[in-house]
Amino acid sequence: MSGIFAEWQPRYAEAGISTFPVRDKRPAVKGYLKLGASTSEQLALKFHNDNAFGFACKPNRLTILDVDTKDEKVFADALADNGPTPIIVRSGSGNWQAWYRHNGETRRVRPDPSKPIDILGDGFVVAPPSLGRRAPYQFVQGSLADIANLPTRAGPPQTTLVYNRTTPLSL
């Protein structure tokens, strides 16, 4: 009998997502941000009993809105700010994820310190149906079949200040 990672790796691969094993919410392998489909497949054979896995956001062209609270109102407000998406995930601790198509986002932990929200356009996330410490991660809405139709976030764009070094900066 195989673990959840070995069972679900081919399903994620079919959706175009390379996965890797995760233990205690940490990648179980090195180079996880750069691995491709064939390496992911090999890892599923090697770590066939593992029950948690994740994926790197940027290489898989995904941005995850990570709402670190069980509060449904905070999550609803986050969706109102960032736009609807067909994929909603509940983490093993009961918190929320909303999945979007990557649009140049970076990893931004608490961009607004007053809100328990991270924008994960880089780095990695644990994926459903991984076993969490308290409960399994689960798709609450949507499925891997919706990956191809994900929208980009409608939230405020990330701003990068660009200037010419020979010209004084004026704001």
GROMACS .gro file of N, CA and C in nm:
model
  513
    1MET      N    1   0.085  -0.119   0.000
    1MET     CA    2   0.000   0.000   0.000
    1MET      C    3   0.089   0.125   0.000
    2SER      N    4   0.050   0.223  -0.077
    2SER     CA    5   0.129   0.345  -0.089
    2SER      C    6   0.068   0.458  -0.006
    3GLY      N    7   0.153   0.558   0.020
    3GLY     CA    8   0.109   0.675   0.092
    3GLY      C    9   0.041   0.775  -0.001
    4ILE      N   10  -0.004   0.884   0.059
    4ILE     CA   11  -0.078   0.987  -0.014
    4ILE      C   12   0.007   1.051  -0.122
    5PHE      N   13   0.137   1.077  -0.095
    5PHE     CA   14   0.222   1.139  -0.195
    5PHE      C   15   0.230   1.053  -0.321
    6ALA      N   16   0.258   0.924  -0.306
    6ALA     CA   17   0.269   0.835  -0.422
    6ALA      C   18   0.136   0.825  -0.498
    7GLU      N   19   0.026   0.828  -0.426
    7GLU     CA   20  -0.105   0.819  -0.490
    7GLU      C   21  -0.139   0.947  -0.569
    8TRP      N   22  -0.105   1.062  -0.512
    8TRP     CA   23  -0.146   1.189  -0.572
    8TRP      C   24  -0.043   1.252  -0.665
    9GLN      N   25   0.082   1.212  -0.659
    9GLN     CA   26   0.183   1.270  -0.747
    9GLN      C   27   0.143   1.260  -0.894
   10PRO      N   28   0.095   1.145  -0.942
   10PRO     CA   29   0.056   1.138  -1.083
   10PRO      C   30  -0.063   1.230  -1.118
   11ARG      N   31  -0.152   1.249  -1.024
   11ARG     CA   32  -0.269   1.336  -1.048
   11ARG      C   33  -0.224   1.482  -1.063
   12TYR      N   34  -0.134   1.524  -0.974
   12TYR     CA   35  -0.080   1.660  -0.985
   12TYR      C   36   0.003   1.674  -1.113
   13ALA      N   37   0.081   1.571  -1.147
   13ALA     CA   38   0.162   1.575  -1.269
   13ALA      C   39   0.072   1.591  -1.392
   14GLU      N   40  -0.039   1.523  -1.392
   14GLU     CA   41  -0.134   1.534  -1.504
   14GLU      C   42  -0.187   1.677  -1.517
   15ALA      N   43  -0.197   1.747  -1.404
   15ALA     CA   44  -0.242   1.887  -1.404
   15ALA      C   45  -0.125   1.983  -1.430
   16GLY      N   46  -0.004   1.927  -1.452
   16GLY     CA   47   0.113   2.010  -1.483
   16GLY      C   48   0.187   2.062  -1.362
   17ILE      N   49   0.169   1.998  -1.246
   17ILE     CA   50   0.232   2.043  -1.122
   17ILE      C   51   0.329   1.938  -1.071
   18SER      N   52   0.455   1.979  -1.053
   18SER     CA   53   0.557   1.891  -0.996
   18SER      C   54   0.552   1.901  -0.844
   19THR      N   55   0.548   1.786  -0.780
   19THR     CA   56   0.535   1.781  -0.633
   19THR      C   57   0.656   1.713  -0.571
   20PHE      N   58   0.667   1.727  -0.439
   20PHE     CA   59   0.776   1.665  -0.363
   20PHE      C   60   0.724   1.632  -0.223
   21PRO      N   61   0.788   1.536  -0.156
   21PRO     CA   62   0.741   1.499  -0.022
   21PRO      C   63   0.770   1.608   0.081
   22VAL      N   64   0.683   1.616   0.179
   22VAL     CA   65   0.695   1.714   0.288
   22VAL      C   66   0.680   1.639   0.420
   23ARG      N   67   0.764   1.677   0.516
   23ARG     CA   68   0.756   1.619   0.652
   23ARG      C   69   0.756   1.733   0.752
   24ASP      N   70   0.658   1.733   0.841
   24ASP     CA   71   0.646   1.839   0.941
   24ASP      C   72   0.646   1.977   0.876
   25LYS      N   73   0.570   1.992   0.766
   25LYS     CA   74   0.555   2.117   0.691
   25LYS      C   75   0.686   2.169   0.632
   26ARG      N   76   0.784   2.079   0.615
   26ARG     CA   77   0.913   2.115   0.553
   26ARG      C   78   0.944   2.017   0.440
   27PRO      N   79   1.001   2.067   0.331
   27PRO     CA   80   1.037   1.976   0.221
   27PRO      C   81   1.132   1.867   0.270
   28ALA      N   82   1.108   1.746   0.224
   28ALA     CA   83   1.190   1.632   0.264
   28ALA      C   84   1.309   1.612   0.171
   29VAL      N   85   1.322   1.698   0.071
   29VAL     CA   86   1.431   1.686  -0.027
   29VAL      C   87   1.491   1.824  -0.053
   30LYS      N   88   1.613   1.823  -0.104
   30LYS     CA   89   1.679   1.948  -0.144
   30LYS      C   90   1.644   1.977  -0.290
   31GLY      N   91   1.657   2.102  -0.328
   31GLY     CA   92   1.631   2.141  -0.466
   31GLY      C   93   1.484   2.141  -0.503
   32TYR      N   94   1.397   2.141  -0.406
   32TYR     CA   95   1.253   2.130  -0.431
   32TYR      C   96   1.196   2.247  -0.511
   33LEU      N   97   1.261   2.363  -0.509
   33LEU     CA   98   1.209   2.478  -0.584
   33LEU      C   99   1.239   2.468  -0.734
   34LYS      N  100   1.325   2.373  -0.772
   34LYS     CA  101   1.365   2.363  -0.913
   34LYS      C  102   1.334   2.228  -0.976
   35LEU      N  103   1.274   2.138  -0.905
   35LEU     CA  104   1.256   2.005  -0.963
   35LEU      C  105   1.145   2.002  -1.066
   36GLY      N  106   1.161   1.913  -1.163
   36GLY     CA  107   1.065   1.901  -1.272
   36GLY      C  108   0.983   1.774  -1.260
   37ALA      N  109   0.908   1.747  -1.364
   37ALA     CA  110   0.814   1.635  -1.364
   37ALA      C  111   0.881   1.499  -1.346
   38SER      N  112   0.994   1.476  -1.414
   38SER     CA  113   1.058   1.343  -1.403
   38SER      C  114   1.115   1.322  -1.263
   39THR      N  115   1.171   1.427  -1.204
   39THR     CA  116   1.223   1.414  -1.068
   39THR      C  117   1.109   1.391  -0.970
   40SER      N  118   0.998   1.459  -0.990
   40SER     CA  119   0.882   1.441  -0.904
   40SER      C  120   0.833   1.296  -0.908
   41GLU      N  121   0.831   1.240  -1.028
   41GLU     CA  122   0.789   1.101  -1.044
   41GLU      C  123   0.885   1.006  -0.972
   42GLN      N  124   1.015   1.032  -0.982
   42GLN     CA  125   1.114   0.949  -0.912
   42GLN      C  126   1.099   0.961  -0.761
   43LEU      N  127   1.069   1.082  -0.713
   43LEU     CA  128   1.051   1.102  -0.569
   43LEU      C  129   0.930   1.024  -0.517
   44ALA      N  130   0.824   1.016  -0.599
   44ALA     CA  131   0.706   0.941  -0.557
   44ALA      C  132   0.739   0.792  -0.538
   45LEU      N  133   0.834   0.742  -0.617
   45LEU     CA  134   0.876   0.602  -0.600
   45LEU      C  135   0.962   0.586  -0.475
   46LYS      N  136   1.051   0.681  -0.453
   46LYS     CA  137   1.142   0.674  -0.339
   46LYS      C  138   1.071   0.700  -0.206
   47PHE      N  139   0.979   0.794  -0.204
   47PHE     CA  140   0.908   0.832  -0.082
   47PHE      C  141   0.763   0.782  -0.088
   48HIS      N  142   0.746   0.659  -0.132
   48HIS     CA  143   0.613   0.605  -0.159
   48HIS      C  144   0.524   0.592  -0.036
   49ASN      N  145   0.579   0.596   0.084
   49ASN     CA  146   0.497   0.584   0.205
   49ASN      C  147   0.463   0.720   0.268
   50ASP      N  148   0.515   0.829   0.213
   50ASP     CA  149   0.492   0.960   0.273
   50ASP      C  150   0.347   1.006   0.252
   51ASN      N  151   0.295   1.077   0.351
   51ASN     CA  152   0.156   1.118   0.350
   51ASN      C  153   0.135   1.269   0.342
   52ALA      N  154   0.241   1.340   0.308
   52ALA     CA  155   0.229   1.485   0.287
   52ALA      C  156   0.322   1.525   0.173
   53PHE      N  157   0.277   1.623   0.097
   53PHE     CA  158   0.356   1.670  -0.016
   53PHE      C  159   0.322   1.815  -0.044
   54GLY      N  160   0.406   1.877  -0.124
   54GLY     CA  161   0.383   2.017  -0.159
   54GLY      C  162   0.432   2.043  -0.299
   55PHE      N  163   0.425   2.170  -0.338
   55PHE     CA  164   0.476   2.211  -0.468
   55PHE      C  165   0.535   2.351  -0.457
   56ALA      N  166   0.628   2.379  -0.545
   56ALA     CA  167   0.688   2.512  -0.555
   56ALA      C  168   0.592   2.600  -0.635
   57CYS      N  169   0.566   2.719  -0.585
   57CYS     CA  170   0.467   2.807  -0.649
   57CYS      C  171   0.510   2.858  -0.786
   58LYS      N  172   0.619   2.930  -0.791
   58LYS     CA  173   0.660   2.999  -0.914
   58LYS      C  174   0.684   2.903  -1.032
   59PRO      N  175   0.762   2.795  -1.016
   59PRO     CA  176   0.785   2.706  -1.130
   59PRO      C  177   0.657   2.639  -1.181
   60ASN      N  178   0.559   2.625  -1.093
   60ASN     CA  179   0.432   2.563  -1.132
   60ASN      C  180   0.328   2.666  -1.173
   61ARG      N  181   0.372   2.793  -1.183
   61ARG     CA  182   0.288   2.903  -1.229
   61ARG      C  183   0.163   2.922  -1.145
   62LEU      N  184   0.180   2.911  -1.012
   62LEU     CA  185   0.069   2.930  -0.919
   62LEU      C  186   0.105   3.034  -0.813
   63THR      N  187   0.007   3.110  -0.773
   63THR     CA  188   0.020   3.201  -0.658
   63THR      C  189  -0.089   3.160  -0.560
   64ILE      N  190  -0.049   3.144  -0.435
   64ILE     CA  191  -0.142   3.101  -0.333
   64ILE      C  192  -0.165   3.214  -0.234
   65LEU      N  193  -0.290   3.249  -0.215
   65LEU     CA  194  -0.328   3.344  -0.112
   65LEU      C  195  -0.347   3.260   0.013
   66ASP      N  196  -0.257   3.276   0.108
   66ASP     CA  197  -0.255   3.194   0.229
   66ASP      C  198  -0.312   3.276   0.345
   67VAL      N  199  -0.433   3.241   0.387
   67VAL     CA  200  -0.503   3.315   0.491
   67VAL      C  201  -0.490   3.235   0.620
   68ASP      N  202  -0.405   3.284   0.709
   68ASP     CA  203  -0.368   3.209   0.830
   68ASP      C  204  -0.465   3.232   0.946
   69THR      N  205  -0.591   3.202   0.920
   69THR     CA  206  -0.693   3.207   1.024
   69THR      C  207  -0.809   3.118   0.981
   70LYS      N  208  -0.885   3.069   1.078
   70LYS     CA  209  -1.004   2.990   1.048
   70LYS      C  210  -1.124   3.081   1.024
   71ASP      N  211  -1.109   3.210   1.051
   71ASP     CA  212  -1.217   3.307   1.043
   71ASP      C  213  -1.266   3.322   0.899
   72GLU      N  214  -1.390   3.279   0.873
   72GLU     CA  215  -1.444   3.283   0.738
   72GLU      C  216  -1.466   3.426   0.688
   73LYS      N  217  -1.490   3.520   0.777
   73LYS     CA  218  -1.508   3.659   0.735
   73LYS      C  219  -1.376   3.717   0.683
   74VAL      N  220  -1.267   3.688   0.752
   74VAL     CA  221  -1.136   3.735   0.705
   74VAL      C  222  -1.107   3.674   0.567
   75PHE      N  223  -1.141   3.547   0.551
   75PHE     CA  224  -1.118   3.482   0.421
   75PHE      C  225  -1.207   3.543   0.314
   76ALA      N  226  -1.333   3.568   0.345
   76ALA     CA  227  -1.425   3.629   0.248
   76ALA      C  228  -1.375   3.768   0.207
   77ASP      N  229  -1.326   3.845   0.303
   77ASP     CA  230  -1.270   3.977   0.272
   77ASP      C  231  -1.147   3.964   0.182
   78ALA      N  232  -1.064   3.863   0.207
   78ALA     CA  233  -0.944   3.841   0.125
   78ALA      C  234  -0.985   3.806  -0.019
   79LEU      N  235  -1.088   3.725  -0.034
   79LEU     CA  236  -1.136   3.692  -0.169
   79LEU      C  237  -1.195   3.815  -0.237
   80ALA      N  238  -1.264   3.899  -0.161
   80ALA     CA  239  -1.319   4.022  -0.218
   80ALA      C  240  -1.207   4.113  -0.269
   81ASP      N  241  -1.095   4.116  -0.196
   81ASP     CA  242  -0.981   4.200  -0.235
   81ASP      C  243  -0.901   4.142  -0.351
   82ASN      N  244  -0.895   4.010  -0.361
   82ASN     CA  245  -0.809   3.944  -0.459
   82ASN      C  246  -0.883   3.882  -0.576
   83GLY      N  247  -1.013   3.874  -0.568
   83GLY     CA  248  -1.094   3.818  -0.675
   83GLY      C  249  -1.130   3.673  -0.652
   84PRO      N  250  -1.234   3.628  -0.720
   84PRO     CA  251  -1.278   3.489  -0.706
   84PRO      C  252  -1.180   3.394  -0.773
   85THR      N  253  -1.184   3.271  -0.729
   85THR     CA  254  -1.102   3.165  -0.786
   85THR      C  255  -1.178   3.034  -0.771
   86PRO      N  256  -1.162   2.942  -0.865
   86PRO     CA  257  -1.235   2.816  -0.854
   86PRO      C  258  -1.176   2.720  -0.751
   87ILE      N  259  -1.051   2.744  -0.705
   87ILE     CA  260  -0.990   2.649  -0.611
   87ILE      C  261  -0.971   2.712  -0.474
   88ILE      N  262  -1.040   2.653  -0.376
   88ILE     CA  263  -1.030   2.693  -0.236
   88ILE      C  264  -0.988   2.568  -0.159
   89VAL      N  265  -0.886   2.585  -0.073
   89VAL     CA  266  -0.831   2.473   0.005
   89VAL      C  267  -0.840   2.507   0.153
   90ARG      N  268  -0.866   2.405   0.234
   90ARG     CA  269  -0.860   2.418   0.379
   90ARG      C  270  -0.736   2.343   0.424
   91SER      N  271  -0.650   2.408   0.502
   91SER     CA  272  -0.526   2.345   0.548
   91SER      C  273  -0.555   2.247   0.661
   92GLY      N  274  -0.454   2.174   0.701
   92GLY     CA  275  -0.468   2.079   0.810
   92GLY      C  276  -0.501   2.144   0.943
   93SER      N  277  -0.473   2.273   0.957
   93SER     CA  278  -0.505   2.344   1.080
   93SER      C  279  -0.637   2.421   1.068
   94GLY      N  280  -0.705   2.407   0.954
   94GLY     CA  281  -0.834   2.473   0.934
   94GLY      C  282  -0.826   2.611   0.873
   95ASN      N  283  -0.705   2.654   0.833
   95ASN     CA  284  -0.689   2.784   0.769
   95ASN      C  285  -0.722   2.772   0.620
   96TRP      N  286  -0.709   2.880   0.545
   96TRP     CA  287  -0.756   2.885   0.407
   96TRP      C  288  -0.645   2.912   0.307
   97GLN      N  289  -0.663   2.859   0.187
   97GLN     CA  290  -0.580   2.892   0.071
   97GLN      C  291  -0.673   2.920  -0.046
   98ALA      N  292  -0.640   3.020  -0.126
   98ALA     CA  293  -0.708   3.046  -0.252
   98ALA      C  294  -0.599   3.040  -0.360
   99TRP      N  295  -0.622   2.960  -0.463
   99TRP     CA  296  -0.522   2.939  -0.566
   99TRP      C  297  -0.551   3.026  -0.689
  100TYR      N  298  -0.444   3.089  -0.740
  100TYR     CA  299  -0.453   3.174  -0.858
  100TYR      C  300  -0.340   3.139  -0.955
  101ARG      N  301  -0.355   3.184  -1.079
  101ARG     CA  302  -0.248   3.172  -1.179
  101ARG      C  303  -0.140   3.274  -1.142
  102HIS      N  304  -0.016   3.233  -1.149
  102HIS     CA  305   0.096   3.322  -1.115
  102HIS      C  306   0.101   3.440  -1.210
  103ASN      N  307   0.126   3.559  -1.156
  103ASN     CA  308   0.130   3.680  -1.237
  103ASN      C  309   0.246   3.770  -1.191
  104GLY      N  310   0.361   3.706  -1.164
  104GLY     CA  311   0.479   3.781  -1.123
  104GLY      C  312   0.490   3.807  -0.974
  105GLU      N  313   0.398   3.754  -0.895
  105GLU     CA  314   0.405   3.775  -0.751
  105GLU      C  315   0.529   3.708  -0.692
  106THR      N  316   0.578   3.766  -0.584
  106THR     CA  317   0.687   3.706  -0.508
  106THR      C  318   0.628   3.650  -0.380
  107ARG      N  319   0.714   3.604  -0.293
  107ARG     CA  320   0.667   3.556  -0.161
  107ARG      C  321   0.659   3.677  -0.069
  108ARG      N  322   0.539   3.712  -0.027
  108ARG     CA  323   0.518   3.827   0.059
  108ARG      C  324   0.445   3.783   0.185
  109VAL      N  325   0.518   3.773   0.294
  109VAL     CA  326   0.460   3.733   0.422
  109VAL      C  327   0.407   3.858   0.491
  110ARG      N  328   0.279   3.856   0.518
  110ARG     CA  329   0.209   3.965   0.586
  110ARG      C  330   0.236   4.102   0.521
  111PRO      N  331   0.204   4.119   0.392
  111PRO     CA  332   0.227   4.249   0.330
  111PRO      C  333   0.149   4.360   0.400
  112ASP      N  334   0.037   4.325   0.460
  112ASP     CA  335  -0.037   4.418   0.546
  112ASP      C  336  -0.032   4.358   0.686
  113PRO      N  337   0.049   4.413   0.776
  113PRO     CA  338   0.066   4.354   0.910
  113PRO      C  339  -0.062   4.340   0.991
  114SER      N  340  -0.168   4.412   0.951
  114SER     CA  341  -0.293   4.402   1.025
  114SER      C  342  -0.378   4.282   0.982
  115LYS      N  343  -0.333   4.210   0.877
  115LYS     CA  344  -0.410   4.096   0.827
  115LYS      C  345  -0.323   3.971   0.825
  116PRO      N  346  -0.380   3.856   0.868
  116PRO     CA  347  -0.303   3.731   0.869
  116PRO      C  348  -0.298   3.665   0.731
  117ILE      N  349  -0.247   3.738   0.634
  117ILE     CA  350  -0.252   3.691   0.496
  117ILE      C  351  -0.113   3.699   0.434
  118ASP      N  352  -0.072   3.591   0.368
  118ASP     CA  353   0.053   3.585   0.293
  118ASP      C  354   0.018   3.567   0.146
  119ILE      N  355   0.100   3.624   0.059
  119ILE     CA  356   0.087   3.603  -0.085
  119ILE      C  357   0.207   3.520  -0.126
  120LEU      N  358   0.182   3.398  -0.167
  120LEU     CA  359   0.289   3.304  -0.197
  120LEU      C  360   0.302   3.284  -0.348
  121GLY      N  361   0.378   3.372  -0.410
  121GLY     CA  362   0.408   3.359  -0.552
  121GLY      C  363   0.541   3.291  -0.574
  122ASP      N  364   0.612   3.269  -0.466
  122ASP     CA  365   0.740   3.198  -0.467
  122ASP      C  366   0.743   3.114  -0.340
  123GLY      N  367   0.842   3.029  -0.327
  123GLY     CA  368   0.844   2.938  -0.213
  123GLY      C  369   0.757   2.816  -0.243
  124PHE      N  370   0.707   2.753  -0.138
  124PHE     CA  371   0.626   2.633  -0.158
  124PHE      C  372   0.506   2.633  -0.065
  125VAL      N  373   0.411   2.545  -0.096
  125VAL     CA  374   0.295   2.522  -0.009
  125VAL      C  375   0.271   2.373   0.002
  126VAL      N  376   0.212   2.334   0.112
  126VAL     CA  377   0.165   2.196   0.131
  126VAL      C  378   0.033   2.184   0.056
  127ALA      N  379   0.013   2.073  -0.012
  127ALA     CA  380  -0.102   2.055  -0.100
  127ALA      C  381  -0.199   1.948  -0.049
  128PRO      N  382  -0.327   1.963  -0.084
  128PRO     CA  383  -0.425   1.860  -0.049
  128PRO      C  384  -0.407   1.737  -0.135
  129PRO      N  385  -0.432   1.620  -0.082
  129PRO     CA  386  -0.490   1.588   0.048
  129PRO      C  387  -0.386   1.546   0.153
  130SER      N  388  -0.275   1.618   0.159
  130SER     CA  389  -0.171   1.585   0.258
  130SER      C  390  -0.231   1.576   0.398
  131LEU      N  391  -0.172   1.488   0.478
  131LEU     CA  392  -0.214   1.481   0.618
  131LEU      C  393  -0.143   1.590   0.695
  132GLY      N  394  -0.218   1.677   0.759
  132GLY     CA  395  -0.163   1.781   0.845
  132GLY      C  396  -0.151   1.727   0.987
  133ARG      N  397  -0.106   1.810   1.077
  133ARG     CA  398  -0.092   1.766   1.216
  133ARG      C  399  -0.227   1.736   1.279
  134ARG      N  400  -0.329   1.814   1.244
  134ARG     CA  401  -0.462   1.796   1.304
  134ARG      C  402  -0.561   1.727   1.211
  135ALA      N  403  -0.550   1.756   1.082
  135ALA     CA  404  -0.646   1.703   0.984
  135ALA      C  405  -0.582   1.707   0.846
  136PRO      N  406  -0.644   1.641   0.749
  136PRO     CA  407  -0.590   1.648   0.613
  136PRO      C  408  -0.621   1.783   0.547
  137TYR      N  409  -0.533   1.825   0.458
  137TYR     CA  410  -0.562   1.938   0.371
  137TYR      C  411  -0.672   1.891   0.276
  138GLN      N  412  -0.762   1.979   0.239
  138GLN     CA  413  -0.871   1.936   0.152
  138GLN      C  414  -0.917   2.045   0.056
  139PHE      N  415  -0.959   2.001  -0.061
  139PHE     CA  416  -1.022   2.091  -0.155
  139PHE      C  417  -1.163   2.117  -0.103
  140VAL      N  418  -1.194   2.242  -0.075
  140VAL     CA  419  -1.328   2.281  -0.030
  140VAL      C  420  -1.412   2.315  -0.152
  141GLN      N  421  -1.346   2.373  -0.251
  141GLN     CA  422  -1.411   2.411  -0.376
  141GLN      C  423  -1.312   2.385  -0.489
  142GLY      N  424  -1.361   2.329  -0.598
  142GLY     CA  425  -1.276   2.304  -0.712
  142GLY      C  426  -1.189   2.181  -0.695
  143SER      N  427  -1.105   2.159  -0.794
  143SER     CA  428  -1.018   2.042  -0.796
  143SER      C  429  -0.901   2.069  -0.889
  144LEU      N  430  -0.816   1.969  -0.906
  144LEU     CA  431  -0.703   1.984  -0.998
  144LEU      C  432  -0.749   2.009  -1.141
  145ALA      N  433  -0.870   1.969  -1.175
  145ALA     CA  434  -0.923   1.993  -1.309
  145ALA      C  435  -0.939   2.142  -1.338
  146ASP      N  436  -0.942   2.224  -1.233
  146ASP     CA  437  -0.958   2.369  -1.250
  146ASP      C  438  -0.827   2.444  -1.267
  147ILE      N  439  -0.714   2.375  -1.256
  147ILE     CA  440  -0.583   2.441  -1.265
  147ILE      C  441  -0.568   2.520  -1.395
  148ALA      N  442  -0.608   2.463  -1.506
  148ALA     CA  443  -0.590   2.529  -1.636
  148ALA      C  444  -0.671   2.657  -1.650
  149ASN      N  445  -0.773   2.674  -1.567
  149ASN     CA  446  -0.861   2.791  -1.580
  149ASN      C  447  -0.850   2.888  -1.463
  150LEU      N  448  -0.740   2.884  -1.392
  150LEU     CA  449  -0.725   2.976  -1.279
  150LEU      C  450  -0.709   3.120  -1.326
  151PRO      N  451  -0.773   3.213  -1.257
  151PRO     CA  452  -0.752   3.355  -1.288
  151PRO      C  453  -0.628   3.405  -1.216
  152THR      N  454  -0.580   3.521  -1.255
  152THR     CA  455  -0.475   3.587  -1.178
  152THR      C  456  -0.543   3.665  -1.066
  153ARG      N  457  -0.467   3.698  -0.963
  153ARG     CA  458  -0.520   3.777  -0.853
  153ARG      C  459  -0.561   3.915  -0.902
  154ALA      N  460  -0.668   3.965  -0.845
  154ALA     CA  461  -0.713   4.100  -0.879
  154ALA      C  462  -0.669   4.199  -0.774
  155GLY      N  463  -0.593   4.153  -0.676
  155GLY     CA  464  -0.549   4.240  -0.568
  155GLY      C  465  -0.452   4.345  -0.616
  156PRO      N  466  -0.411   4.432  -0.526
  156PRO     CA  467  -0.317   4.538  -0.565
  156PRO      C  468  -0.191   4.477  -0.624
  157PRO      N  469  -0.143   4.531  -0.735
  157PRO     CA  470  -0.021   4.477  -0.795
  157PRO      C  471   0.098   4.502  -0.705
  158GLN      N  472   0.197   4.416  -0.718
  158GLN     CA  473   0.320   4.439  -0.644
  158GLN      C  474   0.393   4.551  -0.716
  159THR      N  475   0.446   4.643  -0.640
  159THR     CA  476   0.514   4.755  -0.702
  159THR      C  477   0.663   4.742  -0.682
  160THR      N  478   0.735   4.774  -0.786
  160THR     CA  479   0.880   4.776  -0.782
  160THR      C  480   0.924   4.914  -0.825
  161LEU      N  481   1.003   4.977  -0.743
  161LEU     CA  482   1.052   5.110  -0.774
  161LEU      C  483   1.170   5.097  -0.869
  162VAL      N  484   1.157   5.154  -0.988
  162VAL     CA  485   1.262   5.150  -1.088
  162VAL      C  486   1.305   5.293  -1.117
  163TYR      N  487   1.434   5.315  -1.122
  163TYR     CA  488   1.482   5.449  -1.152
  163TYR      C  489   1.612   5.442  -1.228
  164ASN      N  490   1.644   5.550  -1.294
  164ASN     CA  491   1.767   5.563  -1.370
  164ASN      C  492   1.873   5.619  -1.276
  165ARG      N  493   1.984   5.554  -1.262
  165ARG     CA  494   2.087   5.595  -1.166
  165ARG      C  495   2.146   5.733  -1.197
  166THR      N  496   2.133   5.778  -1.321
  166THR     CA  497   2.190   5.909  -1.355
  166THR      C  498   2.090   6.023  -1.333
  167THR      N  499   1.965   5.986  -1.306
  167THR     CA  500   1.862   6.087  -1.284
  167THR      C  501   1.821   6.086  -1.139
  168PRO      N  502   1.807   6.203  -1.075
  168PRO     CA  503   1.762   6.207  -0.936
  168PRO      C  504   1.624   6.144  -0.923
  169LEU      N  505   1.603   6.077  -0.815
  169LEU     CA  506   1.475   6.012  -0.788
  169LEU      C  507   1.374   6.116  -0.741
  170SER      N  508   1.260   6.123  -0.807
  170SER     CA  509   1.155   6.214  -0.763
  170SER      C  510   1.029   6.134  -0.742
  171LEU      N  511   0.964   6.160  -0.634
  171LEU     CA  512   0.840   6.088  -0.602
  171LEU      C  513   0.722   6.179  -0.609
   0.00000   0.00000   0.00000
